[in-house]
Tab-separated table of C-alpha atoms in Angstrom:
chain	number	residue	atom	x	y	z
A	139	MET	CA	21.483	-4.631	8.851
A	140	ASN	CA	18.636	-6.509	7.299
A	141	PHE	CA	16.158	-6.251	10.015
A	142	PHE	CA	17.331	-2.082	9.207
A	143	LYS	CA	16.650	-2.875	5.770
A	144	ASP	CA	12.942	-4.157	6.510
A	145	ILE	CA	12.107	-1.515	8.515
A	146	LEU	CA	12.795	0.947	5.797
A	147	ARG	CA	10.864	-1.556	3.793
A	148	GLY	CA	7.945	-1.019	5.712
A	149	ALA	CA	8.220	1.883	6.057
A	150	MET	CA	8.054	2.568	1.742
A	151	ILE	CA	5.138	0.479	1.974
A	152	GLY	CA	3.239	2.079	4.580
A	153	VAL	CA	4.069	5.232	3.118
A	154	ALA	CA	2.488	4.153	0.218
A	155	ASN	CA	-1.073	2.862	1.585
A	156	ILE	CA	-2.015	6.185	3.462
A	157	ILE	CA	-1.204	7.981	-0.609
A	158	PRO	CA	-4.577	7.325	-2.649
A	159	GLY	CA	-3.169	6.161	-5.657
A	160	VAL	CA	-0.765	5.174	-4.187
A	161	SER	CA	-0.485	1.309	-3.793
A	162	GLY	CA	1.068	-0.756	-0.778
A	163	GLY	CA	1.167	-4.000	-1.983
A	164	THR	CA	2.685	-2.787	-5.629
A	165	MET	CA	5.543	-1.397	-2.982
A	166	MET	CA	5.618	-4.682	-1.747
A	167	VAL	CA	6.340	-6.226	-5.063
A	168	SER	CA	8.620	-3.523	-5.567
A	169	MET	CA	10.938	-4.083	-2.385
A	170	GLY	CA	11.056	-7.995	-3.338
A	171	VAL	CA	9.008	-9.347	-0.088
A	172	TYR	CA	5.335	-9.401	-1.196
A	173	ASP	CA	6.110	-13.589	-1.441
A	174	LYS	CA	7.785	-13.019	1.948
A	175	ILE	CA	5.149	-10.555	3.765
A	176	ILE	CA	2.070	-13.237	2.040
A	177	TRP	CA	3.943	-16.666	3.469
A	178	ALA	CA	4.519	-14.912	6.838
A	179	ILE	CA	0.317	-13.695	7.018
A	180	ASN	CA	-0.804	-16.879	6.259
A	181	HIS	CA	1.911	-18.786	8.812
A	182	ILE	CA	0.984	-16.617	11.809
A	183	PHE	CA	-0.808	-19.310	13.643
A	184	LYS	CA	1.223	-22.556	12.463
A	185	GLU	CA	4.432	-21.112	12.354
A	186	PHE	CA	4.080	-17.958	14.677
A	187	LYS	CA	7.214	-17.511	16.093
A	188	SER	CA	8.842	-16.942	12.338
A	189	SER	CA	6.354	-15.176	10.925
A	190	VAL	CA	6.302	-12.407	13.512
A	191	LYS	CA	10.091	-12.685	13.196
A	192	THR	CA	9.313	-11.787	9.450
A	193	LEU	CA	6.888	-9.335	9.946
A	194	LEU	CA	7.823	-6.870	12.733
A	195	PRO	CA	10.234	-4.985	11.421
A	196	TYR	CA	7.866	-4.627	8.023
A	197	GLY	CA	5.182	-3.807	10.816
A	198	ILE	CA	7.566	-1.296	12.763
A	199	GLY	CA	8.348	0.803	9.645
A	200	MET	CA	4.867	0.965	8.682
A	201	LEU	CA	3.424	2.056	11.693
A	202	ALA	CA	6.115	4.143	12.487
A	203	SER	CA	5.532	6.160	8.916
A	204	ILE	CA	1.943	6.074	8.903
A	205	ALA	CA	1.848	8.387	12.311
A	206	GLY	CA	5.141	10.235	11.263
A	207	LEU	CA	5.564	10.305	7.616
A	208	SER	CA	2.184	10.923	6.275
A	209	PHE	CA	1.943	14.807	6.931
A	210	CYS	CA	5.737	14.992	4.849
A	211	ILE	CA	4.066	13.316	2.796
A	212	THR	CA	0.962	14.768	2.248
A	213	TYR	CA	2.484	18.242	2.458
A	214	PHE	CA	5.579	17.194	-0.158
A	215	PHE	CA	2.403	15.812	-2.259
A	216	GLU	CA	0.026	18.870	-2.593
A	217	ARG	CA	3.516	21.499	-3.183
A	218	PHE	CA	5.277	19.570	-5.106
A	219	PRO	CA	4.066	17.188	-7.338
A	220	LEU	CA	5.418	15.708	-10.014
A	221	PRO	CA	8.690	15.390	-8.388
A	222	THR	CA	6.939	13.047	-5.161
A	223	ALA	CA	5.379	11.378	-8.239
A	224	PHE	CA	7.971	10.205	-9.529
A	225	LEU	CA	10.170	9.487	-6.611
A	226	PHE	CA	7.312	6.600	-6.485
A	227	ILE	CA	7.196	6.176	-9.807
A	228	GLY	CA	11.021	5.317	-9.485
A	229	LEU	CA	10.092	2.819	-6.707
A	230	ILE	CA	7.555	1.207	-8.687
A	231	PHE	CA	10.161	0.864	-11.638
A	232	GLY	CA	13.015	0.187	-9.376
A	233	GLY	CA	11.355	-3.249	-7.815
A	234	LEU	CA	10.615	-5.086	-11.792
A	235	PRO	CA	13.866	-6.824	-11.769
A	236	VAL	CA	11.203	-8.629	-8.679
A	237	ILE	CA	8.286	-9.852	-10.868
A	238	PHE	CA	10.448	-10.115	-13.556
A	239	GLY	CA	12.283	-12.920	-11.556
A	240	GLY	CA	9.242	-14.321	-10.886
A	241	LEU	CA	8.547	-15.367	-14.520
A	242	LYS	CA	11.308	-16.466	-15.774
A	243	GLY	CA	11.616	-20.048	-17.515
A	244	LYS	CA	7.772	-19.491	-18.086
A	245	LYS	CA	6.444	-19.126	-22.040
A	246	ALA	CA	3.890	-16.725	-21.966
A	247	ASN	CA	0.702	-17.589	-23.295
A	248	ALA	CA	-2.565	-15.917	-24.855
A	249	GLY	CA	-3.958	-16.310	-21.341
A	250	ALA	CA	-1.113	-14.771	-19.527
A	251	VAL	CA	-1.173	-11.847	-21.920
A	252	LEU	CA	-4.868	-11.152	-21.874
A	253	LEU	CA	-4.717	-11.069	-17.795
A	254	PHE	CA	-1.669	-8.806	-17.926
A	255	VAL	CA	-4.413	-6.135	-20.481
A	256	VAL	CA	-6.902	-6.513	-17.855
A	257	PHE	CA	-5.842	-5.671	-14.853
A	258	PHE	CA	-3.628	-3.152	-16.741
A	259	ALA	CA	-6.836	-1.581	-17.788
A	260	LEU	CA	-8.570	-1.919	-14.249
A	261	VAL	CA	-5.939	-0.123	-12.283
A	262	ILE	CA	-6.766	3.076	-15.298
A	263	LEU	CA	-10.351	2.502	-14.897
A	264	LEU	CA	-10.475	2.020	-10.875
A	265	GLN	CA	-8.404	5.417	-11.351
A	266	ILE	CA	-11.111	7.128	-13.318
A	267	PHE	CA	-14.056	6.242	-11.826
A	268	GLY	CA	-12.673	6.003	-8.622
A	269	GLY	CA	-9.984	8.775	-7.862
A	270	ASP	CA	-12.869	11.614	-6.973
A	271	ARG	CA	-13.828	12.532	-3.116
A	272	GLY	CA	-16.843	10.826	-2.042
A	273	VAL	CA	-19.102	12.294	0.614
A	274	GLU	CA	-17.005	12.395	3.437
A	275	ARG	CA	-18.791	10.620	6.383
A	276	GLU	CA	-18.778	12.092	9.869
A	277	LEU	CA	-17.246	9.148	12.512
A	278	VAL	CA	-19.559	9.027	16.080
A	279	VAL	CA	-18.807	6.796	18.049
A	280	ASN	CA	-22.312	3.595	18.349
A	281	ALA	CA	-22.312	0.177	17.355
A	282	GLY	CA	-23.496	1.200	14.095
A	283	GLU	CA	-21.299	2.967	12.811
A	284	MET	CA	-18.228	0.759	14.671
A	285	GLY	CA	-19.610	-2.341	12.297
A	286	ILE	CA	-19.314	-0.258	9.354
A	287	LEU	CA	-15.770	1.211	9.945
A	288	LEU	CA	-15.233	-2.909	10.761
A	289	ILE	CA	-15.962	-3.544	7.094
A	290	MET	CA	-14.183	-0.497	6.370
A	291	GLY	CA	-10.972	-1.579	7.385
A	292	VAL	CA	-11.576	-4.884	5.864
A	293	ILE	CA	-12.502	-3.914	2.472
A	294	THR	CA	-9.184	-1.703	2.362
A	295	SER	CA	-6.548	-4.263	3.455
A	296	ALA	CA	-8.578	-6.047	0.822
A	297	THR	CA	-7.065	-4.034	-1.436
A	298	MET	CA	-4.200	-2.808	0.272
A	299	ILE	CA	-2.338	-5.937	-0.264
A	300	ILE	CA	-2.961	-6.219	-4.284
A	301	PRO	CA	-0.657	-4.742	-6.237
A	302	GLY	CA	-1.991	-1.991	-8.199
A	303	VAL	CA	-4.922	-0.979	-6.014
A	304	SER	CA	-4.759	1.894	-3.526
A	305	GLY	CA	-6.950	1.035	-0.606
A	306	SER	CA	-6.287	4.399	0.529
A	307	MET	CA	-8.429	5.214	-2.917
A	308	VAL	CA	-11.290	3.208	-2.081
A	309	LEU	CA	-11.831	4.623	1.340
A	310	MET	CA	-12.090	8.509	-0.490
A	311	ALA	CA	-14.421	6.799	-2.737
A	312	LEU	CA	-16.398	5.792	-0.138
A	313	GLY	CA	-15.940	8.833	1.726
A	314	TYR	CA	-14.274	7.703	4.778
A	315	TYR	CA	-10.586	8.865	3.881
A	316	THR	CA	-9.944	12.049	5.437
A	317	PRO	CA	-11.510	10.840	8.252
A	318	ILE	CA	-9.493	8.107	9.242
A	319	ILE	CA	-6.228	10.104	8.166
A	320	ALA	CA	-7.736	13.039	10.567
A	321	GLN	CA	-9.007	10.515	13.311
A	322	ILE	CA	-5.059	8.975	13.634
A	323	ARG	CA	-3.860	12.739	13.434
A	324	LEU	CA	-6.320	13.042	16.591
A	325	PHE	CA	-5.094	10.374	18.609
A	326	ILE	CA	-0.886	10.925	18.635
A	327	GLU	CA	-2.118	14.339	19.283
A	328	SER	CA	-4.003	13.380	22.267
A	329	LEU	CA	-1.877	10.409	23.039
A	330	THR	CA	0.442	12.899	23.530
A	331	ALA	CA	-1.021	15.434	25.437
A	332	PHE	CA	-2.445	12.469	27.467
A	333	ASP	CA	-6.219	13.673	26.952
A	334	ILE	CA	-8.324	10.484	27.985
A	335	ASP	CA	-11.462	11.757	25.951
A	336	GLY	CA	-9.317	11.991	22.954
A	337	LEU	CA	-8.096	9.003	23.211
A	338	LEU	CA	-11.144	6.628	24.172
A	339	LYS	CA	-13.061	7.972	21.299
A	340	GLY	CA	-9.637	7.097	19.169
A	341	PHE	CA	-9.692	3.344	20.397
A	342	ALA	CA	-13.433	3.221	19.835
A	343	ILE	CA	-12.670	4.114	15.975
A	344	LEU	CA	-10.030	2.873	15.002
A	345	ILE	CA	-9.763	-0.560	16.572
A	346	PRO	CA	-12.599	-2.139	14.885
A	347	PHE	CA	-11.422	-0.277	11.231
A	348	GLY	CA	-8.063	-2.144	12.562
A	349	ILE	CA	-9.418	-5.699	13.675
A	350	GLY	CA	-11.150	-5.561	9.867
A	351	VAL	CA	-7.148	-4.294	8.737
A	352	LEU	CA	-6.097	-7.813	10.198
A	353	ALA	CA	-9.064	-10.074	9.023
A	354	GLY	CA	-9.214	-8.366	5.312
A	355	ILE	CA	-5.181	-9.145	4.741
A	356	LEU	CA	-5.807	-12.973	6.198
A	357	LEU	CA	-8.620	-13.457	3.950
A	358	VAL	CA	-6.536	-12.287	0.772
A	359	ALA	CA	-3.296	-12.913	1.437
A	360	ARG	CA	-4.553	-16.654	1.814
A	361	LEU	CA	-6.289	-16.168	-1.438
A	362	ILE	CA	-3.045	-14.873	-2.893
A	363	GLU	CA	-0.610	-17.475	-1.833
A	364	PHE	CA	-2.924	-20.085	-3.282
A	365	LEU	CA	-2.715	-18.603	-6.982
A	366	LEU	CA	0.622	-18.115	-7.052
A	367	LYS	CA	1.340	-21.343	-5.629
A	368	ARG	CA	-1.109	-23.088	-8.072
A	369	TYR	CA	-1.141	-20.471	-10.855
A	370	PRO	CA	2.298	-19.562	-11.246
A	371	LEU	CA	2.242	-17.714	-15.200
A	372	TYR	CA	-1.130	-16.485	-14.641
A	373	THR	CA	-0.918	-14.813	-11.458
A	374	TYR	CA	2.244	-12.754	-12.061
A	375	SER	CA	1.222	-11.346	-15.197
A	376	GLY	CA	-2.056	-10.092	-13.550
A	377	ILE	CA	0.613	-8.982	-10.851
A	378	LEU	CA	2.877	-7.357	-13.958
A	379	GLY	CA	-0.183	-5.810	-15.449
A	380	LEU	CA	-1.085	-3.917	-11.638
A	381	VAL	CA	2.641	-2.881	-11.303
A	382	ILE	CA	2.663	-1.876	-14.979
A	383	ALA	CA	-0.248	0.310	-15.045
A	384	SER	CA	0.350	1.831	-11.210
A	385	PRO	CA	2.710	5.029	-12.528
A	386	VAL	CA	0.139	6.357	-15.518
A	387	ALA	CA	-2.742	5.457	-11.847
A	388	VAL	CA	-0.196	7.795	-9.602
A	389	LEU	CA	0.016	10.785	-12.327
A	390	MET	CA	-3.240	10.391	-13.163
A	391	GLY	CA	-4.305	10.747	-9.078
A	392	ILE	CA	-2.197	13.951	-8.916
A	393	GLY	CA	-3.699	15.952	-11.515
A	394	VAL	CA	-0.803	17.679	-12.913
A	395	GLY	CA	-1.459	21.171	-14.192
A	396	ALA	CA	1.159	23.549	-15.731
A	397	VAL	CA	4.710	21.533	-15.369
A	398	SER	CA	8.128	23.593	-14.646
A	399	VAL	CA	11.225	22.909	-16.053
A	400	SER	CA	13.102	23.010	-12.796
A	401	ALA	CA	10.231	20.292	-11.847
A	402	VAL	CA	11.085	18.445	-14.759
A	403	ILE	CA	14.433	18.390	-13.729
A	404	VAL	CA	13.466	17.377	-10.212
A	405	SER	CA	11.787	14.736	-11.143
A	406	VAL	CA	14.056	13.818	-13.322
A	407	PHE	CA	16.177	13.234	-9.983
A	408	THR	CA	13.035	11.920	-7.611
A	409	PHE	CA	12.925	8.558	-10.049
A	410	ALA	CA	16.827	7.662	-10.405
A	411	ILE	CA	16.784	8.299	-6.257
A	412	GLY	CA	13.745	5.837	-6.179
A	413	PHE	CA	14.700	3.107	-8.359
A	414	VAL	CA	18.019	2.824	-6.668
A	415	ALA	CA	16.538	3.185	-3.012
A	416	ALA	CA	14.253	0.052	-5.064
A	417	PHE	CA	16.596	-2.088	-6.294
A	418	PHE	CA	18.532	-1.844	-3.129
A	419	LEU	CA	16.319	-2.943	-0.453
A	420	SER	CA	15.229	-5.354	-3.296
A	421	LYS	CA	18.163	-7.450	-3.172
């Protein structure tokens, strides 16, 4: 049962990671597994068996959602932006008790409040100045491009794992979001059609990006674990600021125009579904 729940949590995290403006790190916090995943990543070499056992279901869920659900979620965000956004906002708010649990027994001070405000503002500013599409790149197979993809992977994963910061939004601002998502789709199509040329090109592009993602996750996870151990009050205050700002960033990112009564009613239901799902999965 727990293994299946962790796969569902991983699926939520994976979908959040591929949607610009939505943070995979925030979803980890909302699912109540942020500390657990950070610990497993940092102890992958020292306690390999235990770490792999912890990370495996999340990895299965993330890969499955990125490979399959990305098409559906993108469609729903384009056709039903407000209800879909409120589903994720519900997921975010449903996990807030986990963060407040990390702050329990800790007395707030001026430094903690300042960090909350700074990180809240950071998410909003990133959405304002980084939400537009950059000049989209054309991915080619050569040593220079593979080196750039490695760096893009490090940057993306470093931002993915920080709550409130959207790695997909950073990729979009740098012009690599659409090409990489398109390449993932092409790779899946080549795999199902057994297209050798398509598979080789996919490997040449996605492997360096994947190596960069893993390297970035390892580096940032170590920093976050250190901060959680040494400065828990300030770290959780900063995370709370990032998470509370995330719903605002999500709404800014979808660019909601005219809103109908039916869309509002459906959004209330999707918010409730997201809230209950996060509350259940964070247990």
